[in-house]
XYZ file of C-alpha atoms in Angstrom:
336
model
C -96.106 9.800 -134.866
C -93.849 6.979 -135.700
C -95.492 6.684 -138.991
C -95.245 9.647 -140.271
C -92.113 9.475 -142.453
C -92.497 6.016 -142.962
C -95.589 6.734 -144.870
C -93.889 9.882 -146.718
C -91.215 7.884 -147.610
C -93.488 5.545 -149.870
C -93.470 8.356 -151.910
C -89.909 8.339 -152.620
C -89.366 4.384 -152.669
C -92.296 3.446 -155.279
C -92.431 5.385 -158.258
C -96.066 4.956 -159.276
C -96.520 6.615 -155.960
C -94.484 9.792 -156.852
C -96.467 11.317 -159.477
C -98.568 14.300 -158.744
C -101.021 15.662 -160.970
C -100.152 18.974 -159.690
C -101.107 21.422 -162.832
C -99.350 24.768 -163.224
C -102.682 27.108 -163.829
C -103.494 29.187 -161.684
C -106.736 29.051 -159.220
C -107.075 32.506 -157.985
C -110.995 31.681 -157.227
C -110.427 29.124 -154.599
C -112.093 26.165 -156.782
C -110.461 22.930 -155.973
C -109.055 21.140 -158.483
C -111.199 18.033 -159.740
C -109.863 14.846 -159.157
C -111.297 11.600 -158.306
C -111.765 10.478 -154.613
C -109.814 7.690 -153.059
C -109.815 8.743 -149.270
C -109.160 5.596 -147.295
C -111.674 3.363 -146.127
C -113.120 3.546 -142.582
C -113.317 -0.608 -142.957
C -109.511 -0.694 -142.524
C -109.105 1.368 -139.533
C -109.608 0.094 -135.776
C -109.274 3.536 -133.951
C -109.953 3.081 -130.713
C -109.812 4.740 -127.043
C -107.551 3.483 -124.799
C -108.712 5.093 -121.519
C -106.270 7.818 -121.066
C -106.300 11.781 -120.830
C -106.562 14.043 -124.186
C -105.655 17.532 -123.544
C -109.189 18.865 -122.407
C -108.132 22.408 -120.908
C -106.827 25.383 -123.092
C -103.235 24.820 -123.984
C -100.178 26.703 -122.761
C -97.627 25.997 -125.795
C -94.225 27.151 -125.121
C -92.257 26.574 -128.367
C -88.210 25.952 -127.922
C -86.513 27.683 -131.152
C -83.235 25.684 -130.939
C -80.181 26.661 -133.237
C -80.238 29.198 -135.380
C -83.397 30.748 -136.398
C -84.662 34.135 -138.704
C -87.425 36.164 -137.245
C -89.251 35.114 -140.972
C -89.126 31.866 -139.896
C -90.643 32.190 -136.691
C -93.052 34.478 -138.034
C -94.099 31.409 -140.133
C -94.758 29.189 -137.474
C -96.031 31.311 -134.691
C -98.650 32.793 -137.472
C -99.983 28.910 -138.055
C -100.120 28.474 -134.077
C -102.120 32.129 -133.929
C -104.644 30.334 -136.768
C -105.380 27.776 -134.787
C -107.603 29.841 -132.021
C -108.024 32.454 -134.571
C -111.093 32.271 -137.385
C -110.465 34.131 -140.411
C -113.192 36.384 -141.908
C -115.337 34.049 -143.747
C -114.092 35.259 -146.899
C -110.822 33.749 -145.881
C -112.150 29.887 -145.814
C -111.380 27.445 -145.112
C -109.581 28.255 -142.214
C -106.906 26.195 -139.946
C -109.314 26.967 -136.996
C -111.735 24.579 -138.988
C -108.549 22.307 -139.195
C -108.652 21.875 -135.611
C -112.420 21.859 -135.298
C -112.110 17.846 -136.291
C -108.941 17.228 -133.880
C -111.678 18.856 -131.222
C -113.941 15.351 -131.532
C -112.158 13.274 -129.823
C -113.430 13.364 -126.180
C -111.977 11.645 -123.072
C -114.001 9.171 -120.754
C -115.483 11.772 -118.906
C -116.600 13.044 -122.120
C -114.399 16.205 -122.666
C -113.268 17.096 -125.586
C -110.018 18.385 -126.842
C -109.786 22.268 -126.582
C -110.316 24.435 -129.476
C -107.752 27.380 -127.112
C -104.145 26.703 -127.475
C -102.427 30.323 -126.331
C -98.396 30.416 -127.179
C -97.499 31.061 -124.098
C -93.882 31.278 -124.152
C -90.574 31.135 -125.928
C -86.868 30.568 -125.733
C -84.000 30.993 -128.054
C -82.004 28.023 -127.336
C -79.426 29.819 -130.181
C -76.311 28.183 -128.446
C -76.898 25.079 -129.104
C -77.084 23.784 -125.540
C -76.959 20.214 -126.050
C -74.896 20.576 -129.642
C -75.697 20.021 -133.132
C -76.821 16.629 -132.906
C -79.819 15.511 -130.613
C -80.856 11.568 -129.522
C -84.100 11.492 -128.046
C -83.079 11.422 -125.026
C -81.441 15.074 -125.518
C -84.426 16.740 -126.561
C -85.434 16.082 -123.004
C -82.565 17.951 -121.550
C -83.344 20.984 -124.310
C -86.730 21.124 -122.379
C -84.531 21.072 -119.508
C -82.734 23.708 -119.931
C -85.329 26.036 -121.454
C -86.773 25.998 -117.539
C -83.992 26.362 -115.490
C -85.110 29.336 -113.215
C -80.911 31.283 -113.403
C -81.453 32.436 -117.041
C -84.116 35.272 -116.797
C -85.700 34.481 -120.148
C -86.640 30.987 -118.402
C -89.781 28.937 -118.971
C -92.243 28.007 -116.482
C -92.863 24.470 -116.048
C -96.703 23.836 -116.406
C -97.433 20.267 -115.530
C -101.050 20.878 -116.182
C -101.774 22.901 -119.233
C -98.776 22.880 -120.715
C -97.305 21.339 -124.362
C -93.500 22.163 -124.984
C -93.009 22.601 -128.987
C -89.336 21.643 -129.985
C -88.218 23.115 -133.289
C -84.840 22.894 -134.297
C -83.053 24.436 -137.333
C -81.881 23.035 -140.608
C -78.198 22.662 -139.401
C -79.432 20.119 -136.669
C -79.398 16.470 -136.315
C -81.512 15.041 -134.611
C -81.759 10.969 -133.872
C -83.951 9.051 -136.921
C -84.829 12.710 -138.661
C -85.298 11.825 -142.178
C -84.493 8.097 -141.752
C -87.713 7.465 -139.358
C -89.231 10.402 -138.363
C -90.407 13.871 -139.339
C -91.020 14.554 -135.968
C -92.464 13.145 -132.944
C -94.404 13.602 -129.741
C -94.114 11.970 -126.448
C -93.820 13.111 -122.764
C -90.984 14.507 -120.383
C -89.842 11.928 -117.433
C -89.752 13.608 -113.734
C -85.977 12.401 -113.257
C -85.410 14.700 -115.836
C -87.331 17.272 -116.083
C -88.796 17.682 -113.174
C -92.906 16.687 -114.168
C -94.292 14.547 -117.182
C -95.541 17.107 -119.178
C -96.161 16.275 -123.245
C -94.013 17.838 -125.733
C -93.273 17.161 -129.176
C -90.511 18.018 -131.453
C -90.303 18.918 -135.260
C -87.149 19.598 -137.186
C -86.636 22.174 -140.303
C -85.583 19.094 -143.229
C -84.967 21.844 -145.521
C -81.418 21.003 -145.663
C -81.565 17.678 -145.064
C -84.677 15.260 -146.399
C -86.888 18.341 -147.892
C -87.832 15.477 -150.536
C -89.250 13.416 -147.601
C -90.389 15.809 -144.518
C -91.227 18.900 -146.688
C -93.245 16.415 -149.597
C -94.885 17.790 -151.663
C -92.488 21.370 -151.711
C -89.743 18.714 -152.531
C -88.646 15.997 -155.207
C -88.079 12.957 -153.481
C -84.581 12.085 -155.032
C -84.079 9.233 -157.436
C -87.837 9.430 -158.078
C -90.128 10.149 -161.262
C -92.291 12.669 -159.322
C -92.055 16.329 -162.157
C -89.379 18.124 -162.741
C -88.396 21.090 -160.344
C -90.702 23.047 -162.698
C -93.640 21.202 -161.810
C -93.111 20.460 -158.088
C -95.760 22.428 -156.118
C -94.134 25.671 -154.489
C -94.424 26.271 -150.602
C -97.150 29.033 -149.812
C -94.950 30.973 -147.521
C -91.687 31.023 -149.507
C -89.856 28.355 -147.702
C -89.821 24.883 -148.380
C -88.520 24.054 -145.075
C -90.493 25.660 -142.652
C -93.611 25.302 -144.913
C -92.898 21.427 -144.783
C -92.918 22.250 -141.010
C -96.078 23.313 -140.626
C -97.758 20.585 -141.675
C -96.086 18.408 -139.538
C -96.144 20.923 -136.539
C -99.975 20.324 -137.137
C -100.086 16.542 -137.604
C -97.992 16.692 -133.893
C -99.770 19.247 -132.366
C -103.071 16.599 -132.994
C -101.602 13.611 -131.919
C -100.370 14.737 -128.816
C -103.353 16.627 -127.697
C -105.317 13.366 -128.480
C -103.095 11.226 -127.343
C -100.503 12.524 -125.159
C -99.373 10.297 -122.545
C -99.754 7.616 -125.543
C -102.548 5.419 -123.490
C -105.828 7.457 -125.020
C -106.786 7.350 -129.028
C -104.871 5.290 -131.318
C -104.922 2.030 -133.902
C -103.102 -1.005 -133.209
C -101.912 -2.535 -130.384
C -98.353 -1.763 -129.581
C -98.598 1.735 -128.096
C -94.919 2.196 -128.738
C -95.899 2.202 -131.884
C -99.105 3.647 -132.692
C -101.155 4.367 -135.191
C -102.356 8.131 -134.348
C -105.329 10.526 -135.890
C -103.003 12.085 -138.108
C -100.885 8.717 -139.165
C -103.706 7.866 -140.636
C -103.574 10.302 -143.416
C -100.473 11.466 -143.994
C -100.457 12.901 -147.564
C -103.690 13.547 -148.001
C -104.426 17.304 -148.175
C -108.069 17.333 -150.424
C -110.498 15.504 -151.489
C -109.423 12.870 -153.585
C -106.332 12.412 -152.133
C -104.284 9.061 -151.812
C -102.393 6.453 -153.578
C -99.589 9.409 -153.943
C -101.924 12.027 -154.979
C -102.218 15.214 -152.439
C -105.924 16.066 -153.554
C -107.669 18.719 -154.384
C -105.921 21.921 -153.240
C -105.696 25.538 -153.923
C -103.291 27.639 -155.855
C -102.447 31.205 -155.279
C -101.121 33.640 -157.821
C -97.605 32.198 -158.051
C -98.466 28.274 -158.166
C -98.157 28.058 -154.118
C -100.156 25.003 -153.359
C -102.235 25.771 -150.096
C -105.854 24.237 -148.518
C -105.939 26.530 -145.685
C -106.105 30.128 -144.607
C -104.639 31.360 -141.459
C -104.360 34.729 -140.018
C -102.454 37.819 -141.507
C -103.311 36.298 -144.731
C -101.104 34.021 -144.415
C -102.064 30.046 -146.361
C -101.089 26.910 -145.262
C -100.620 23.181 -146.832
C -101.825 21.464 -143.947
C -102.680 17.060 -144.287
C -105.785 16.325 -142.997
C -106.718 13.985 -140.077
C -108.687 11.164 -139.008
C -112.554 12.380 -138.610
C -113.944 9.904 -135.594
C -117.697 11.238 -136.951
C -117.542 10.543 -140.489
C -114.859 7.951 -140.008
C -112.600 8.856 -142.614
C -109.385 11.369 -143.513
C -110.937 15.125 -143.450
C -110.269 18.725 -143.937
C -112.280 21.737 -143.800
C -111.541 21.736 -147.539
C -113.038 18.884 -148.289
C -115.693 18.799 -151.423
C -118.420 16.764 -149.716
């Protein structure tokens, strides 16, 4: 949560971090490219359960589109949320749904696990800018807010027991520590002002703003010797924003399922300031991933880089996550 950007932005502060061997042929037969492996070591991670709830019941997700938004866009996101609950034919692996598959291990004391149904259940168009053009954390509260209040007839319901509110907002928003700390985050609503604690998380479009740091690796970090624009990998969908979003969209949508009132699974031992499932492998995408290299990934005919498939066609750069099983960073992509 916390982490993510922090450990994106190592990218962008150490050089010998920066470099990708991202190659310009094209793999139109899905074989990953061959690199070496340096996934992290399970001997420097203390994951542990804390006790609390993980999201064990199919999810409700009501996403908030706030600012201005195209339907392309939206069709972006919404089609990676579809992929989720939606296999592919098996000629279209690996999937996203096999993604989440490895978010689904983590269980809860009573030894449920984390659904493998999350339904979007609802939207609103926050286009007005209800609580302006720059958000504190606080304010993303009162977005939720206002996206439920019962006189506008496009209102949300407020589900204090399956749901997950999805904050999105556009490129032309500020929002409190976006691209200085965070990428996005996840945490849950307080009664006084909401009305229930319900989890929610948030995710801004950096396009605009930090695409170096929140859409890595669609972006040069600036100031860096990562390749020229020529080399840098292009975003599967067209849009280095909302591509960037994805993968953090996913990395959100996992912690908070496993960890959403912030007292279940985690490392360390602050838990305002944990260490979550995907923390733990931010930019890693394939196997042989780390030390500033993305892994082995696919290519389509253009040079997109991608390591998933999601419905409609539609591929997807997505970073892996924390395998409690194998202990170690993993994706349905993975070589071994």
């Amino acid at each position: 949560m916390e982490n993510l950007l922090l450990l994106l932005s190592l990218f962008a502060l150490f050089p010998s971090l920066q470099t990708l061997p991202w190659s310009t042929q094209h793999n139109n037969n899905q074989q990953p490219y061959n690199l070496n492996n340096f996934e992290g070591s399970s001997d420097l991670v203390n994951l542990e359960y804390h006790m609390g709830p993980v999201l064990a019941s199919p999810i409700n997700l009501y996403i908030i589109w706030y600012g201005h938004w195209t339907p392309n866009h939206q069709d972006i996101i919404k089609d990676f949320i579809f992929s989720l609950s939606s296999p592919p034919p098996p000629s279209h692996r690996p999937s996203v749904a096999e993604w989440w598959r490895t978010v689904e291990l983590y269980s809860d004391q009573t030894g449920s696990n984390i659904t493998g149904t999350i339904r979007l259940s609802g939207e609103f168009h926050d286009s007005y800018y209800s609580q302006g053009n720059y958000l504190t954390r606080l304010a993303i509260q009162h977005v939720i807010k206002n996206s439920l209040t019962q006189t506008n007839p496009k209102a949300l319901p407020l589900n204090p027991y399956t749901g997950l509110y999805l904050v999105l907002t556009s490129s032309d928003v500020q929002v409190q520590d976006f691209c200085r700390a965070v990428c996005g985050f996840h945490y849950f609503t307080f009664p006084a002002v909401v009305g229930a604690t319900v989890p929610y998380a948030w995710v801004g479009d950096s396009g605009k703003q930090c695409p170096g740091v929140c859409a890595y690796p669609f972006a040069r970090p600036e100031g860096s010797e990562a390749p020229p624009p020529s080399e840098i990998m292009g975003a599967p969908n067209g849009d280095v924003g909302v591509d960037g979003m994805v993968s953090v969209i996913g990395h959100e949508l996992a912690e908070t399922s496993s960890n959403p009132l912030v007292n279940a699974w985690y490392a360390g031992d602050d838990p305002r300031a944990p260490t979550e499932i995907a923390d733990l492998c931010v930019g890693l995408y394939g196997s042989g991933g780390g030390g500033g290299y993305v892994g082995n990934v696919y290519k389509d005919d253009w040079g997109n880089g991608y390591n998933l498939n999601g419905v409609k066609g539609r591929k997807f750069l997505v970073q892996w996550v924390w395998n409690p099983v194998q202990r170690r960073c993993f994706g349905p992509n993975a070589l071994d």
